[in-house]
PDB file of C-alpha atoms in Angstrom:
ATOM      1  CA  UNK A   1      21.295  -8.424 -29.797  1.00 45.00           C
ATOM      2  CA  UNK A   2      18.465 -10.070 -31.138  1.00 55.00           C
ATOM      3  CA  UNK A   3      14.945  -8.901 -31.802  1.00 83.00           C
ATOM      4  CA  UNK A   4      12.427  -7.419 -28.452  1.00 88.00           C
ATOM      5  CA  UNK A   5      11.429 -10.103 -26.428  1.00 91.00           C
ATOM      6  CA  UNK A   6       7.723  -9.109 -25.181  1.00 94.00           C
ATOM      7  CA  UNK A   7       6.172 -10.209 -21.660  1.00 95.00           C
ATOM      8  CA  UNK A   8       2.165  -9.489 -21.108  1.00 96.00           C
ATOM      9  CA  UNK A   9       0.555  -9.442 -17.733  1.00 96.00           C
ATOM     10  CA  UNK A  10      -3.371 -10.717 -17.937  1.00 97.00           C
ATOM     11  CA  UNK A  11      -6.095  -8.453 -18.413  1.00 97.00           C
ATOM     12  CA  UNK A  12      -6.420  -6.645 -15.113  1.00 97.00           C
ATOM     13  CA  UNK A  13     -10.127  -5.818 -13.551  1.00 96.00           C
ATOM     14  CA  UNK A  14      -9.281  -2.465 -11.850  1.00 96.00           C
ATOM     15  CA  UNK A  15     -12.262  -0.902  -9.125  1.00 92.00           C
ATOM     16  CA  UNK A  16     -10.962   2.541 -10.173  1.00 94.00           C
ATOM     17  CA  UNK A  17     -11.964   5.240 -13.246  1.00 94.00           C
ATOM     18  CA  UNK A  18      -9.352   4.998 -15.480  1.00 94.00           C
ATOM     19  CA  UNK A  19      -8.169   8.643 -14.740  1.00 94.00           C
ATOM     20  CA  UNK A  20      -8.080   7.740 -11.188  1.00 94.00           C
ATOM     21  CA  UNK A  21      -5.334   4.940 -12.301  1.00 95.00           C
ATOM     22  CA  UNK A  22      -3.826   7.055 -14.856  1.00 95.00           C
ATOM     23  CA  UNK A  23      -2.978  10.046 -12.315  1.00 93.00           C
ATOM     24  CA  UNK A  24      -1.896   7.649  -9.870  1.00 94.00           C
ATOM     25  CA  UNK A  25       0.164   5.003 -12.144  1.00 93.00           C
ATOM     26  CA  UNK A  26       1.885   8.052 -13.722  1.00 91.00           C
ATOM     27  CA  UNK A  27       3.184   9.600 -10.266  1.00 91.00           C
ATOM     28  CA  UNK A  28       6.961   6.788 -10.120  1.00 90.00           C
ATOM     29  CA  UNK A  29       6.675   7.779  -6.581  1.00 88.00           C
ATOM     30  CA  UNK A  30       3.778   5.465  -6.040  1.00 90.00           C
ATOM     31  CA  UNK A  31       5.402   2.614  -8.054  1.00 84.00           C
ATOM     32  CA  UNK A  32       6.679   1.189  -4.925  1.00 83.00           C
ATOM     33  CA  UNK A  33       3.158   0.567  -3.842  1.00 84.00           C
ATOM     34  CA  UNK A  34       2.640  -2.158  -6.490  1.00 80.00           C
ATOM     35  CA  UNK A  35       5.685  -3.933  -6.290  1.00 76.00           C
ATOM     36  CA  UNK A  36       4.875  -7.190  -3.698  1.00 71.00           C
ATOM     37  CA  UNK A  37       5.995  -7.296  -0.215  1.00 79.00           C
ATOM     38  CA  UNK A  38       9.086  -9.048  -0.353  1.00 81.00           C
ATOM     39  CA  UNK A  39      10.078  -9.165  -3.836  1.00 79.00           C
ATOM     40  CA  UNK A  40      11.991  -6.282  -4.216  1.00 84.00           C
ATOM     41  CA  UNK A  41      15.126  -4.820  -1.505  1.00 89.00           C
ATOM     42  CA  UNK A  42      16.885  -1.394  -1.203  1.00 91.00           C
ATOM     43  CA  UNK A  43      14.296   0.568  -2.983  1.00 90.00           C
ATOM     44  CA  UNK A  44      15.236   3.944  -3.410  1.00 93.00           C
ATOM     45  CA  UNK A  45      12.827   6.760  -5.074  1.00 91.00           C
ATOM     46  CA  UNK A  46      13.258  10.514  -6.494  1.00 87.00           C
ATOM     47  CA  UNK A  47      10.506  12.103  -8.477  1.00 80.00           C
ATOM     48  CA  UNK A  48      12.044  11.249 -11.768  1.00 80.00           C
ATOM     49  CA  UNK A  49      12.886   7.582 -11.366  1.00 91.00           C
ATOM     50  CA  UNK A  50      13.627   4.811  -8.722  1.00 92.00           C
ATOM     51  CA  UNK A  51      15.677   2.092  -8.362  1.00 90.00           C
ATOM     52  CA  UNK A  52      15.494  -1.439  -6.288  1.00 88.00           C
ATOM     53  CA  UNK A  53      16.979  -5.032  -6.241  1.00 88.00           C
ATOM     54  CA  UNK A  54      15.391  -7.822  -7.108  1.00 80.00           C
ATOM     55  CA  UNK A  55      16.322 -11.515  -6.535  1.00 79.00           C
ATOM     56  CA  UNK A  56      17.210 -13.523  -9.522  1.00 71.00           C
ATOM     57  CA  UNK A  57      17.609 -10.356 -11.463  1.00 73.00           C
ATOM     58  CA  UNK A  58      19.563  -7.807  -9.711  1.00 81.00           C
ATOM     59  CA  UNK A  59      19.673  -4.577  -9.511  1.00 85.00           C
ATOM     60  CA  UNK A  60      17.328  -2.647 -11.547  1.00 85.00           C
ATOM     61  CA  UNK A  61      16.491   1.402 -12.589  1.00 89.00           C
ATOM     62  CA  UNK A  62      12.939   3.084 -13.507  1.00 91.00           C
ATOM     63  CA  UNK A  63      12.087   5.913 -14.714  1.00 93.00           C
ATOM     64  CA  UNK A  64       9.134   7.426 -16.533  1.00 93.00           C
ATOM     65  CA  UNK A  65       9.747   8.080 -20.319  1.00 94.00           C
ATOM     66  CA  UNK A  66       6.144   8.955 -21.851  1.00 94.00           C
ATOM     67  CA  UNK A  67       2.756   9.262 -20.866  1.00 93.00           C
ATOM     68  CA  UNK A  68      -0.426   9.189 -23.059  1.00 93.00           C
ATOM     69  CA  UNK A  69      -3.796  10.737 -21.079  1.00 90.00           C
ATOM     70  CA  UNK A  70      -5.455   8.767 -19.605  1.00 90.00           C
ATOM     71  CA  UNK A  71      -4.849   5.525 -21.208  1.00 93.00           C
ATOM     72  CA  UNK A  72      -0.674   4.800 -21.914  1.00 96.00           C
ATOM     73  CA  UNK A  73       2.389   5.445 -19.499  1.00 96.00           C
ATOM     74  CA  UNK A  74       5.501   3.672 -20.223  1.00 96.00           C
ATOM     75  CA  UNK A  75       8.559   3.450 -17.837  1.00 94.00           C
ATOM     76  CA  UNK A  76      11.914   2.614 -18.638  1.00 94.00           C
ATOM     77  CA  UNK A  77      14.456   0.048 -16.270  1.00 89.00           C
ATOM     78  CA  UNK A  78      17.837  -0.421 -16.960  1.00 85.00           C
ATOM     79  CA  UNK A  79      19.082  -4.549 -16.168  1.00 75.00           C
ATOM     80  CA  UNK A  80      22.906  -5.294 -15.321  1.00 67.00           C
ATOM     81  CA  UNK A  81      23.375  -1.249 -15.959  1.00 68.00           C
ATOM     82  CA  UNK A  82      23.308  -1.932 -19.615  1.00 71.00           C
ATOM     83  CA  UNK A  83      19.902  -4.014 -20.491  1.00 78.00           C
ATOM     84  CA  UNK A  84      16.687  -1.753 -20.945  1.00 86.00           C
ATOM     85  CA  UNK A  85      13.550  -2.680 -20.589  1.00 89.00           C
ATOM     86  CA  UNK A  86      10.747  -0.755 -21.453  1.00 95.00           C
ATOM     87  CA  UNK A  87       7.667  -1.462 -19.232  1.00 93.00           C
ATOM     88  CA  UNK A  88       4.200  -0.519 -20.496  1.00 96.00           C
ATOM     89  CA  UNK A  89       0.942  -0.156 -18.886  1.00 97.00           C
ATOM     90  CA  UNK A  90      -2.157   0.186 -20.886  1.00 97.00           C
ATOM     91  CA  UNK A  91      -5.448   1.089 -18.902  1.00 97.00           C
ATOM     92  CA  UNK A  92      -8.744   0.785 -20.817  1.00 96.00           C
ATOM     93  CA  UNK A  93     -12.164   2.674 -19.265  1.00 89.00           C
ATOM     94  CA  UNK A  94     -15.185   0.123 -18.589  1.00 77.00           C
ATOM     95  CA  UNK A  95     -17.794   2.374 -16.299  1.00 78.00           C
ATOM     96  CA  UNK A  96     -16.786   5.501 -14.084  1.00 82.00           C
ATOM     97  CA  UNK A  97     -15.818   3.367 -11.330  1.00 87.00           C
ATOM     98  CA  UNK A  98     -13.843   0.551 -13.124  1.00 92.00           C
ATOM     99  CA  UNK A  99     -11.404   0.185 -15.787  1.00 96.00           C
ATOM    100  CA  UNK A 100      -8.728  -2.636 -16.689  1.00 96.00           C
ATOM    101  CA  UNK A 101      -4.957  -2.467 -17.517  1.00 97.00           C
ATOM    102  CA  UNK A 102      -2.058  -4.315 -19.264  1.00 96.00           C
ATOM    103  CA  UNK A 103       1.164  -4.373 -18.371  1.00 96.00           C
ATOM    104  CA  UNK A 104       3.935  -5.219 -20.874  1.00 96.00           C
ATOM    105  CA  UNK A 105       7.411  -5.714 -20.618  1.00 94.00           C
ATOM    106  CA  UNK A 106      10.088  -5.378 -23.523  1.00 94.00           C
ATOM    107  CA  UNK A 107      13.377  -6.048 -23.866  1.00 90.00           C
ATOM    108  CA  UNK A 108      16.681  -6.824 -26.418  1.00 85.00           C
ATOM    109  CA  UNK A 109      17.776 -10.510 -24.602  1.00 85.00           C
ATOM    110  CA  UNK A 110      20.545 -12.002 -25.509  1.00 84.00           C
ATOM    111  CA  UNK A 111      19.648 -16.060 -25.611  1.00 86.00           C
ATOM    112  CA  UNK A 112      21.365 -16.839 -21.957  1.00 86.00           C
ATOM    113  CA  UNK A 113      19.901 -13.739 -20.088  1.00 81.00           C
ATOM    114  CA  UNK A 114      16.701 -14.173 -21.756  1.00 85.00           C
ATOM    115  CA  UNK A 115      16.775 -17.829 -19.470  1.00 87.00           C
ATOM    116  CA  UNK A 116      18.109 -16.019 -17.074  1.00 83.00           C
ATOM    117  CA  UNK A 117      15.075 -14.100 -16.898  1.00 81.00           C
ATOM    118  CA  UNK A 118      12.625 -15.337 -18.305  1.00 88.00           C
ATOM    119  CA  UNK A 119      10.748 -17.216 -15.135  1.00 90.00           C
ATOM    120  CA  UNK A 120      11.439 -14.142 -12.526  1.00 83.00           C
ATOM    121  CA  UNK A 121       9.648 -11.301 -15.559  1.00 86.00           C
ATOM    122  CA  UNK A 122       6.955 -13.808 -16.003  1.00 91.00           C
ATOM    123  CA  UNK A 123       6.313 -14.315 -12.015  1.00 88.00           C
ATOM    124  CA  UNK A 124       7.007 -10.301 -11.517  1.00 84.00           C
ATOM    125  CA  UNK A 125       4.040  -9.442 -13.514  1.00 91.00           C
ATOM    126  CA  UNK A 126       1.771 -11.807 -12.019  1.00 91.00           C
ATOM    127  CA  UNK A 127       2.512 -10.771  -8.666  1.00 88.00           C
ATOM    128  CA  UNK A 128       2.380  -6.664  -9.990  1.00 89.00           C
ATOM    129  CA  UNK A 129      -0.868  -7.998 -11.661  1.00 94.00           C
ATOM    130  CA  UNK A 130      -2.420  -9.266  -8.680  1.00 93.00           C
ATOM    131  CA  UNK A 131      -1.582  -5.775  -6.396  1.00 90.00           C
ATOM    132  CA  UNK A 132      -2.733  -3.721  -8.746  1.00 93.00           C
ATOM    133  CA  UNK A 133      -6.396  -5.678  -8.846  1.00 95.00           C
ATOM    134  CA  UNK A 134      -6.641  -5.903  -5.241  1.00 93.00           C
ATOM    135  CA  UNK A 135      -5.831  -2.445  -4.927  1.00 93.00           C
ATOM    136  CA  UNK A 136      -8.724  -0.181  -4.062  1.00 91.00           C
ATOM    137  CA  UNK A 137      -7.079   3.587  -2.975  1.00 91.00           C
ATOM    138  CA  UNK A 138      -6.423   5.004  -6.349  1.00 93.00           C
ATOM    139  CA  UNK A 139      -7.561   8.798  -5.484  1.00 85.00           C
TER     140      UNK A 139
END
């Protein structure tokens, strides 16, 4: 495999404290909340990971792997049952009642999955991006 190939959402204006996202973000059993209507199909959830299908991808696994207070938490997904990627949200504190994040997504590609899926990462993040700013019931 070759080296990571990285995938960064925009900044994302949050109308939350950044605690308020962290405590929320880092609980996988409200990760279904962000993902869009429609995008994703038999999601299933536990309190250590969950797991959904995606068009254009396939099935795919999450779980929780580290969390830095209040500002890191990083999830891991497993691709094809053998592909991890390693999906990072940064949140950064502006005033009490907002903050921003970043999502990244990393991954070993070979050159043909990397086309493979290349376009559906890029539009997944936009689309996570855009729930998570429109979002408003972090507590």
């Amino acid at each position: 495999m070759s080296e990571y190939t990285s995938f960064e959402s925009r900044v994302i204006p949050l109308k939350a404290a950044e605690a308020d996202v962290y405590s929320f973000a880092s609980d996988i059993r409200n990760f279904e909340r962000f993902l869009p209507e429609g995008s994703v199909s038999e999601f299933n959830i536990s309190e250590t990971n969950c797991s959904f299908n995606v068009p254009s991808i396939g099935s795919v696994v999450v779980e929780l792997i580290d969390k830095n207070p209040t500002d890191k938490i990083v999830f891991k997904a497993m691709l094809f049952g053998s592909n991890e990627f390693f999906l990072t949200l940064r949140i950064d504190g502006r005033e009490e009642l907002e903050s921003s994040a970043h999502i990244g997504i990393k991954a070993k590609l070979n050159p043909v999955l990397k086309m493979m899926v290349d376009d559906p990462i890029k539009r997944f993040l936009n689309l996570l991006a855009d729930e998570m700013e429109n979002f408003t019931d972090w507590k």
